[in-house]
Amino acid sequence: MPPVLKPELSKVDGLAFLGLSLARKSDRGHPESITHQIAFDFNDVIDRGYEYIQSTNDDGWLVGGGEPGPPKSFKLAAKDSAHVEIMRIGTYKPEWGGISENEIIDVLKSGKILIPQIEVLPTAVVAYGDTPPELEIRFDMPFAPDFVDMTAELPPNWQLRFLHNQLFKHFQNPSRFCPAAFHSTIVRKAEFRSENHKEAYMSMCDAVLKKWKLAGPRPLNANPVDNKSGIWLFADRTKPTHFFPPNFLPPYNTEEKRKIILSFLTEEWDEKTLDWKKAVYPEKTVERSTQETNPSGPFMEWCGNPIEALLGGARPQATS
């Protein structure tokens, strides 16, 4: 059973949640996909040609426009459902452990939950869970916020924990939980052709992640002139039904706003004890220059055929 708040009172494990929509229409995907963001093209980290991966589950690719269906593909045809869950609600029936849809909408519209301008940065692609694994795009906080210097840079993806902790403190329904690290599932049951092919695929993803990192955190807008990157209520991952725009707007370097932000970043939810604990963050690393770590420069690091590169040796290890 998922790590719900009150297992004995959670009667039905539903799929309703609050989170981010990363959906983006593509001519390579399902024709009925919709675009909710243009910051990231997840076709850059999927393997539609099955060069690296030999099989997946029936759903196929969940991102990058989804699965087009025959004759372009022979998985289950489905629209792009790229998303990041921030809080799983379960159902809209309180007697089953959920929350009524109207209550959720009323709370989100009331201003009781501070919704910042959402700007995110994919931080990793990982093979997670089952064998064969699920491939996920992670949205981690790569370093801790500075709790002393109010003008210091906030870590990428701080908005996700800021929202998560507010929602968890406000809603106490029995079925409430969050599915592990903040992530968007790319595909399930991904079986690689070989370990070398897996290494090559991960190297390809690393190159894309480095490119995205150069651009920094990006808002999730459907077009270049929008400025309303907020959160969605989903009935399930295929049905975003209500959008809630930001009500806690930048800049975030004023003392008043920074104190509010940091007050919600001091704790994290412990899925084992079902209680709050002091937040633990990775240490901020100082990156060495490209010329120091790779004299050939970024072109040779990011480009080329990953399979050919890996046939001659293992994937380079990160330097400390």
mmCIF file of C-alpha atoms in Angstrom:
data_model
loop_
_atom_site.group_PDB
_atom_site.id
_atom_site.type_symbol
_atom_site.label_atom_id
_atom_site.label_comp_id
_atom_site.label_asym_id
_atom_site.label_seq_id
_atom_site.Cartn_x
_atom_site.Cartn_y
_atom_site.Cartn_z
ATOM 1 C CA MET A 1 0.000 0.000 0.000
ATOM 2 C CA PRO A 2 1.270 3.527 -0.708
ATOM 3 C CA PRO A 3 2.468 5.526 2.332
ATOM 4 C CA VAL A 4 -0.910 7.212 2.884
ATOM 5 C CA LEU A 5 -1.523 9.338 5.969
ATOM 6 C CA LYS A 6 -4.046 7.023 7.663
ATOM 7 C CA PRO A 7 -3.979 3.547 6.067
ATOM 8 C CA GLU A 8 -6.837 2.215 8.178
ATOM 9 C CA LEU A 9 -9.168 4.953 6.887
ATOM 10 C CA SER A 10 -8.044 4.953 3.253
ATOM 11 C CA LYS A 11 -10.643 2.777 1.546
ATOM 12 C CA VAL A 12 -9.863 3.321 -2.155
ATOM 13 C CA ASP A 13 -6.496 4.141 -3.752
ATOM 14 C CA GLY A 14 -7.629 6.733 -6.301
ATOM 15 C CA LEU A 15 -5.590 8.692 -8.826
ATOM 16 C CA ALA A 16 -6.622 12.329 -8.280
ATOM 17 C CA PHE A 17 -3.724 14.664 -7.470
ATOM 18 C CA LEU A 18 -2.361 18.201 -7.484
ATOM 19 C CA GLY A 19 0.753 18.789 -9.531
ATOM 20 C CA LEU A 20 2.444 20.169 -12.618
ATOM 21 C CA SER A 21 1.460 19.464 -16.214
ATOM 22 C CA LEU A 22 4.453 19.019 -18.514
ATOM 23 C CA ALA A 23 2.375 17.955 -21.513
ATOM 24 C CA ARG A 24 3.549 19.119 -24.922
ATOM 25 C CA LYS A 25 2.124 18.311 -28.338
ATOM 26 C CA SER A 26 4.506 16.841 -30.907
ATOM 27 C CA ASP A 27 4.123 15.710 -34.506
ATOM 28 C CA ARG A 28 5.824 12.504 -33.349
ATOM 29 C CA GLY A 29 3.160 11.787 -30.732
ATOM 30 C CA HIS A 30 -0.599 11.511 -30.384
ATOM 31 C CA PRO A 31 -2.483 14.042 -32.549
ATOM 32 C CA GLU A 32 -4.818 15.001 -29.669
ATOM 33 C CA SER A 33 -2.048 15.859 -27.207
ATOM 34 C CA ILE A 34 -2.169 19.366 -25.789
ATOM 35 C CA THR A 35 0.617 21.769 -24.893
ATOM 36 C CA HIS A 36 0.910 23.110 -21.359
ATOM 37 C CA GLN A 37 4.624 23.981 -21.527
ATOM 38 C CA ILE A 38 7.236 24.733 -24.169
ATOM 39 C CA ALA A 39 10.276 24.868 -21.858
ATOM 40 C CA PHE A 40 11.345 21.228 -22.320
ATOM 41 C CA ASP A 41 11.001 18.855 -25.259
ATOM 42 C CA PHE A 42 11.087 15.405 -23.699
ATOM 43 C CA ASN A 43 11.540 13.811 -27.106
ATOM 44 C CA ASP A 44 15.199 14.645 -26.429
ATOM 45 C CA VAL A 45 15.336 11.971 -23.682
ATOM 46 C CA ILE A 46 13.152 9.229 -25.149
ATOM 47 C CA ASP A 47 14.037 6.450 -27.574
ATOM 48 C CA ARG A 48 11.250 6.312 -30.151
ATOM 49 C CA GLY A 49 13.480 4.401 -32.543
ATOM 50 C CA TYR A 50 14.209 1.714 -29.910
ATOM 51 C CA GLU A 51 17.926 2.043 -30.512
ATOM 52 C CA TYR A 52 18.721 1.519 -26.824
ATOM 53 C CA ILE A 53 15.534 -0.042 -25.396
ATOM 54 C CA GLN A 54 14.084 -3.287 -26.716
ATOM 55 C CA SER A 55 10.763 -3.361 -24.862
ATOM 56 C CA THR A 56 8.432 -1.386 -22.566
ATOM 57 C CA ASN A 57 5.003 -1.964 -21.097
ATOM 58 C CA ASP A 58 1.865 -1.517 -23.216
ATOM 59 C CA ASP A 59 1.683 2.238 -22.567
ATOM 60 C CA GLY A 60 4.940 3.008 -24.349
ATOM 61 C CA TRP A 61 6.167 6.597 -24.114
ATOM 62 C CA LEU A 62 4.146 8.746 -21.721
ATOM 63 C CA VAL A 63 5.913 12.030 -22.582
ATOM 64 C CA GLY A 64 7.142 13.810 -25.709
ATOM 65 C CA GLY A 65 3.642 13.958 -27.186
ATOM 66 C CA GLY A 66 2.630 10.452 -26.049
ATOM 67 C CA GLU A 67 2.042 7.428 -28.257
ATOM 68 C CA PRO A 68 0.580 8.099 -31.727
ATOM 69 C CA GLY A 69 -0.673 4.548 -32.263
ATOM 70 C CA PRO A 70 -0.670 2.653 -35.601
ATOM 71 C CA PRO A 71 0.844 3.056 -38.111
ATOM 72 C CA LYS A 72 3.478 5.238 -36.400
ATOM 73 C CA SER A 73 3.713 3.028 -33.317
ATOM 74 C CA PHE A 74 2.134 -0.154 -32.061
ATOM 75 C CA LYS A 75 1.746 0.647 -28.372
ATOM 76 C CA LEU A 76 -1.548 1.823 -26.880
ATOM 77 C CA ALA A 77 -2.374 5.152 -28.498
ATOM 78 C CA ALA A 78 -2.472 7.834 -25.785
ATOM 79 C CA LYS A 79 -2.033 11.571 -25.395
ATOM 80 C CA ASP A 80 0.996 13.063 -23.645
ATOM 81 C CA SER A 81 0.476 12.745 -19.871
ATOM 82 C CA ALA A 82 3.777 14.201 -18.626
ATOM 83 C CA HIS A 83 3.274 15.487 -15.097
ATOM 84 C CA VAL A 84 4.818 15.849 -11.641
ATOM 85 C CA GLU A 85 2.702 14.893 -8.643
ATOM 86 C CA ILE A 86 2.996 17.202 -5.642
ATOM 87 C CA MET A 87 0.190 15.730 -3.534
ATOM 88 C CA ARG A 88 -1.874 12.623 -4.256
ATOM 89 C CA ILE A 89 -5.465 13.162 -3.161
ATOM 90 C CA GLY A 90 -6.817 9.748 -4.048
ATOM 91 C CA THR A 91 -10.532 10.204 -4.624
ATOM 92 C CA TYR A 92 -13.095 12.984 -4.356
ATOM 93 C CA LYS A 93 -15.036 10.962 -1.763
ATOM 94 C CA PRO A 94 -14.202 11.826 1.884
ATOM 95 C CA GLU A 95 -15.783 8.543 3.034
ATOM 96 C CA TRP A 96 -13.110 6.718 0.998
ATOM 97 C CA GLY A 97 -10.271 8.791 2.429
ATOM 98 C CA GLY A 98 -10.261 11.521 -0.215
ATOM 99 C CA ILE A 99 -11.370 15.156 -0.391
ATOM 100 C CA SER A 100 -14.322 16.601 -2.247
ATOM 101 C CA GLU A 101 -13.415 18.273 -5.514
ATOM 102 C CA ASN A 102 -15.203 21.455 -4.453
ATOM 103 C CA GLU A 103 -13.195 21.694 -1.217
ATOM 104 C CA ILE A 104 -9.895 21.405 -3.104
ATOM 105 C CA ILE A 105 -10.933 24.073 -5.609
ATOM 106 C CA ASP A 106 -12.188 26.409 -2.878
ATOM 107 C CA VAL A 107 -8.938 26.114 -0.884
ATOM 108 C CA LEU A 108 -6.712 26.656 -3.917
ATOM 109 C CA LYS A 109 -8.747 29.700 -5.004
ATOM 110 C CA SER A 110 -8.887 31.193 -1.508
ATOM 111 C CA GLY A 111 -5.213 32.095 -1.263
ATOM 112 C CA LYS A 112 -4.660 29.831 1.763
ATOM 113 C CA ILE A 113 -2.034 27.997 -0.301
ATOM 114 C CA LEU A 114 0.697 30.282 -1.649
ATOM 115 C CA ILE A 115 1.358 29.299 -5.271
ATOM 116 C CA PRO A 116 4.675 30.709 -6.517
ATOM 117 C CA GLN A 117 5.609 31.274 -10.133
ATOM 118 C CA ILE A 118 6.600 27.721 -11.062
ATOM 119 C CA GLU A 119 10.029 27.516 -12.671
ATOM 120 C CA VAL A 120 11.628 24.078 -12.780
ATOM 121 C CA LEU A 121 14.765 22.326 -13.972
ATOM 122 C CA PRO A 122 15.097 18.601 -14.759
ATOM 123 C CA THR A 123 18.045 17.379 -12.683
ATOM 124 C CA ALA A 124 18.408 13.681 -13.597
ATOM 125 C CA VAL A 125 17.070 10.772 -15.620
ATOM 126 C CA VAL A 126 17.021 7.606 -13.525
ATOM 127 C CA ALA A 127 16.049 3.957 -13.827
ATOM 128 C CA TYR A 128 13.907 3.401 -10.748
ATOM 129 C CA GLY A 129 11.948 0.668 -9.022
ATOM 130 C CA ASP A 130 10.903 -2.542 -10.720
ATOM 131 C CA THR A 131 12.864 -4.924 -12.931
ATOM 132 C CA PRO A 132 12.701 -3.875 -15.742
ATOM 133 C CA PRO A 133 12.691 -0.375 -14.281
ATOM 134 C CA GLU A 134 10.620 2.750 -14.735
ATOM 135 C CA LEU A 135 12.521 5.611 -16.363
ATOM 136 C CA GLU A 136 11.940 8.945 -14.642
ATOM 137 C CA ILE A 137 12.913 12.576 -15.092
ATOM 138 C CA ARG A 138 13.736 13.939 -11.632
ATOM 139 C CA PHE A 139 13.162 17.467 -10.345
ATOM 140 C CA ASP A 140 15.328 17.477 -7.220
ATOM 141 C CA MET A 141 16.657 20.360 -5.153
ATOM 142 C CA PRO A 142 20.397 19.990 -5.838
ATOM 143 C CA PHE A 143 21.499 21.990 -2.794
ATOM 144 C CA ALA A 144 20.121 23.470 0.410
ATOM 145 C CA PRO A 145 18.591 26.917 0.665
ATOM 146 C CA ASP A 146 20.615 29.449 2.629
ATOM 147 C CA PHE A 147 18.736 30.012 5.879
ATOM 148 C CA VAL A 148 20.985 32.927 6.913
ATOM 149 C CA ASP A 149 21.564 35.065 3.827
ATOM 150 C CA MET A 150 18.158 36.305 2.685
ATOM 151 C CA THR A 151 19.588 37.401 -0.670
ATOM 152 C CA ALA A 152 21.291 34.096 -1.546
ATOM 153 C CA GLU A 153 20.242 32.136 -4.615
ATOM 154 C CA LEU A 154 17.351 29.751 -4.015
ATOM 155 C CA PRO A 155 17.968 26.177 -5.236
ATOM 156 C CA PRO A 156 16.280 25.007 -8.427
ATOM 157 C CA ASN A 157 12.883 23.375 -7.890
ATOM 158 C CA TRP A 158 12.373 24.937 -4.434
ATOM 159 C CA GLN A 159 8.781 25.681 -5.454
ATOM 160 C CA LEU A 160 7.862 21.983 -5.395
ATOM 161 C CA ARG A 161 8.729 21.377 -1.746
ATOM 162 C CA PHE A 162 7.319 24.793 -0.827
ATOM 163 C CA LEU A 163 3.951 23.759 -2.290
ATOM 164 C CA HIS A 164 4.151 20.154 -1.097
ATOM 165 C CA ASN A 165 4.702 21.163 2.533
ATOM 166 C CA GLN A 166 1.905 23.726 2.488
ATOM 167 C CA LEU A 167 -0.517 21.203 1.008
ATOM 168 C CA PHE A 168 0.517 18.477 3.460
ATOM 169 C CA LYS A 169 0.039 20.825 6.415
ATOM 170 C CA HIS A 170 -3.397 21.970 5.211
ATOM 171 C CA PHE A 171 -4.988 18.742 3.958
ATOM 172 C CA GLN A 172 -5.243 15.847 6.413
ATOM 173 C CA ASN A 173 -7.303 13.357 4.403
ATOM 174 C CA PRO A 174 -6.435 9.686 5.045
ATOM 175 C CA SER A 175 -5.401 8.888 1.441
ATOM 176 C CA ARG A 176 -2.967 11.800 1.153
ATOM 177 C CA PHE A 177 0.604 10.983 0.064
ATOM 178 C CA CYS A 178 3.288 11.887 -2.467
ATOM 179 C CA PRO A 179 4.824 9.219 -4.766
ATOM 180 C CA ALA A 180 8.488 9.452 -3.669
ATOM 181 C CA ALA A 181 10.828 12.006 -5.271
ATOM 182 C CA PHE A 182 9.335 14.681 -7.529
ATOM 183 C CA HIS A 183 9.462 13.136 -10.988
ATOM 184 C CA SER A 184 7.798 12.644 -14.340
ATOM 185 C CA THR A 185 7.605 9.072 -15.593
ATOM 186 C CA ILE A 186 8.992 8.635 -19.116
ATOM 187 C CA VAL A 187 8.163 4.969 -19.635
ATOM 188 C CA ARG A 188 7.532 1.833 -17.566
ATOM 189 C CA LYS A 189 9.178 -1.608 -17.791
ATOM 190 C CA ALA A 190 12.092 -0.328 -19.860
ATOM 191 C CA GLU A 191 14.270 -3.292 -20.821
ATOM 192 C CA PHE A 192 17.571 -2.231 -22.383
ATOM 193 C CA ARG A 193 19.240 -4.192 -25.177
ATOM 194 C CA SER A 194 22.419 -4.487 -23.109
ATOM 195 C CA GLU A 195 24.297 -2.734 -20.328
ATOM 196 C CA ASN A 196 26.266 -0.849 -22.994
ATOM 197 C CA HIS A 197 23.019 0.357 -24.542
ATOM 198 C CA LYS A 198 21.801 1.477 -21.122
ATOM 199 C CA GLU A 199 25.035 3.392 -20.576
ATOM 200 C CA ALA A 200 24.702 4.987 -23.995
ATOM 201 C CA TYR A 201 21.117 6.036 -23.339
ATOM 202 C CA MET A 202 22.042 7.561 -19.978
ATOM 203 C CA SER A 203 24.944 9.420 -21.602
ATOM 204 C CA MET A 204 22.549 10.848 -24.178
ATOM 205 C CA CYS A 205 20.255 11.996 -21.353
ATOM 206 C CA ASP A 206 23.176 13.526 -19.445
ATOM 207 C CA ALA A 207 24.031 15.660 -22.461
ATOM 208 C CA VAL A 208 20.449 16.931 -22.688
ATOM 209 C CA LEU A 209 20.342 17.648 -18.944
ATOM 210 C CA LYS A 210 23.521 19.718 -19.247
ATOM 211 C CA LYS A 211 21.952 21.726 -22.056
ATOM 212 C CA TRP A 212 18.830 22.366 -19.972
ATOM 213 C CA LYS A 213 20.972 23.300 -16.970
ATOM 214 C CA LEU A 214 22.695 26.021 -18.987
ATOM 215 C CA ALA A 215 19.313 27.657 -19.577
ATOM 216 C CA GLY A 216 18.402 27.341 -15.884
ATOM 217 C CA PRO A 217 14.940 26.833 -14.347
ATOM 218 C CA ARG A 218 12.151 27.609 -16.804
ATOM 219 C CA PRO A 219 8.483 28.567 -16.367
ATOM 220 C CA LEU A 220 5.861 26.110 -17.597
ATOM 221 C CA ASN A 221 3.979 28.278 -20.055
ATOM 222 C CA ALA A 222 2.132 27.185 -23.182
ATOM 223 C CA ASN A 223 3.522 30.039 -25.287
ATOM 224 C CA PRO A 224 6.311 32.624 -25.029
ATOM 225 C CA VAL A 225 4.040 35.492 -23.933
ATOM 226 C CA ASP A 226 2.300 33.649 -21.071
ATOM 227 C CA ASN A 227 3.293 34.395 -17.499
ATOM 228 C CA LYS A 228 1.033 32.115 -15.486
ATOM 229 C CA SER A 229 3.057 29.040 -14.605
ATOM 230 C CA GLY A 230 0.994 27.435 -11.817
ATOM 231 C CA ILE A 231 -0.408 24.057 -10.749
ATOM 232 C CA TRP A 232 -3.175 21.743 -11.925
ATOM 233 C CA LEU A 233 -5.807 19.525 -10.355
ATOM 234 C CA PHE A 234 -5.886 16.148 -12.127
ATOM 235 C CA ALA A 235 -8.671 13.550 -11.961
ATOM 236 C CA ASP A 236 -5.921 11.197 -13.169
ATOM 237 C CA ARG A 237 -2.706 11.688 -15.134
ATOM 238 C CA THR A 238 -4.624 11.936 -18.420
ATOM 239 C CA LYS A 239 -7.206 14.467 -17.167
ATOM 240 C CA PRO A 240 -5.973 17.849 -15.886
ATOM 241 C CA THR A 241 -9.238 19.612 -15.058
ATOM 242 C CA HIS A 242 -8.555 22.858 -13.133
ATOM 243 C CA PHE A 243 -5.650 25.293 -13.361
ATOM 244 C CA PHE A 244 -4.546 27.506 -10.470
ATOM 245 C CA PRO A 245 -2.279 30.427 -11.439
ATOM 246 C CA PRO A 246 0.411 31.861 -9.154
ATOM 247 C CA ASN A 247 -0.782 34.045 -6.284
ATOM 248 C CA PHE A 248 2.654 34.471 -4.634
ATOM 249 C CA LEU A 249 4.630 36.331 -7.245
ATOM 250 C CA PRO A 250 8.318 37.208 -7.682
ATOM 251 C CA PRO A 251 10.649 38.741 -6.759
ATOM 252 C CA TYR A 252 11.510 36.313 -3.963
ATOM 253 C CA ASN A 253 14.541 38.116 -2.554
ATOM 254 C CA THR A 254 12.669 40.484 -0.228
ATOM 255 C CA GLU A 255 13.067 39.692 3.456
ATOM 256 C CA GLU A 256 9.337 39.171 3.970
ATOM 257 C CA LYS A 257 8.910 36.709 1.095
ATOM 258 C CA ARG A 258 12.189 34.909 1.779
ATOM 259 C CA LYS A 259 11.158 34.249 5.402
ATOM 260 C CA ILE A 260 7.870 32.764 4.205
ATOM 261 C CA ILE A 261 9.639 30.543 1.681
ATOM 262 C CA LEU A 262 12.288 29.320 4.117
ATOM 263 C CA SER A 263 9.700 28.586 6.801
ATOM 264 C CA PHE A 264 8.276 25.860 4.542
ATOM 265 C CA LEU A 265 11.673 24.460 3.496
ATOM 266 C CA THR A 266 12.967 23.581 6.966
ATOM 267 C CA GLU A 267 11.026 20.286 7.127
ATOM 268 C CA GLU A 268 10.295 17.262 4.975
ATOM 269 C CA TRP A 269 7.671 14.544 5.275
ATOM 270 C CA ASP A 270 8.936 11.150 6.439
ATOM 271 C CA GLU A 271 7.037 8.398 4.614
ATOM 272 C CA LYS A 272 8.147 5.762 7.137
ATOM 273 C CA THR A 273 7.065 7.526 10.326
ATOM 274 C CA LEU A 274 4.285 9.530 8.637
ATOM 275 C CA ASP A 275 5.518 12.621 10.420
ATOM 276 C CA TRP A 276 7.631 15.716 9.842
ATOM 277 C CA LYS A 277 11.404 15.744 10.248
ATOM 278 C CA LYS A 278 14.195 18.246 9.676
ATOM 279 C CA ALA A 279 14.885 18.588 5.959
ATOM 280 C CA VAL A 280 18.146 17.100 4.712
ATOM 281 C CA TYR A 281 19.694 18.546 1.573
ATOM 282 C CA PRO A 282 22.747 17.629 -0.522
ATOM 283 C CA GLU A 283 25.741 19.903 -0.219
ATOM 284 C CA LYS A 284 26.203 22.477 -2.941
ATOM 285 C CA THR A 285 29.065 21.435 -5.216
ATOM 286 C CA VAL A 286 31.444 23.801 -6.968
ATOM 287 C CA GLU A 287 31.734 22.714 -10.593
ATOM 288 C CA ARG A 288 35.125 22.676 -12.260
ATOM 289 C CA SER A 289 35.482 24.405 -15.589
ATOM 290 C CA THR A 290 34.863 22.503 -18.796
ATOM 291 C CA GLN A 291 38.451 23.020 -19.934
ATOM 292 C CA GLU A 292 39.731 21.606 -16.630
ATOM 293 C CA THR A 293 37.554 18.501 -16.691
ATOM 294 C CA ASN A 294 37.478 17.956 -20.456
ATOM 295 C CA PRO A 295 40.136 19.676 -22.584
ATOM 296 C CA SER A 296 38.188 18.836 -25.733
ATOM 297 C CA GLY A 297 35.412 21.147 -24.575
ATOM 298 C CA PRO A 298 31.623 20.708 -24.430
ATOM 299 C CA PHE A 299 31.205 19.712 -28.078
ATOM 300 C CA MET A 300 33.004 16.382 -27.585
ATOM 301 C CA GLU A 301 31.299 15.898 -24.232
ATOM 302 C CA TRP A 302 27.772 16.401 -25.545
ATOM 303 C CA CYS A 303 27.871 15.228 -29.128
ATOM 304 C CA GLY A 304 28.670 12.154 -31.137
ATOM 305 C CA ASN A 305 27.127 8.681 -31.131
ATOM 306 C CA PRO A 306 26.879 7.450 -27.506
ATOM 307 C CA ILE A 307 26.916 3.773 -28.526
ATOM 308 C CA GLU A 308 30.114 4.150 -30.520
ATOM 309 C CA ALA A 309 31.724 6.007 -27.644
ATOM 310 C CA LEU A 310 30.758 3.345 -25.132
ATOM 311 C CA LEU A 311 31.771 0.325 -27.161
ATOM 312 C CA GLY A 312 35.336 1.326 -26.470
ATOM 313 C CA GLY A 313 34.941 1.746 -22.719
ATOM 314 C CA ALA A 314 32.742 2.529 -19.761
ATOM 315 C CA ARG A 315 30.800 5.728 -19.227
ATOM 316 C CA PRO A 316 33.054 8.385 -17.716
ATOM 317 C CA GLN A 317 32.582 8.821 -13.980
ATOM 318 C CA ALA A 318 31.801 12.224 -12.514
ATOM 319 C CA THR A 319 34.750 13.933 -10.868
ATOM 320 C CA SER A 320 34.493 15.184 -7.333
#
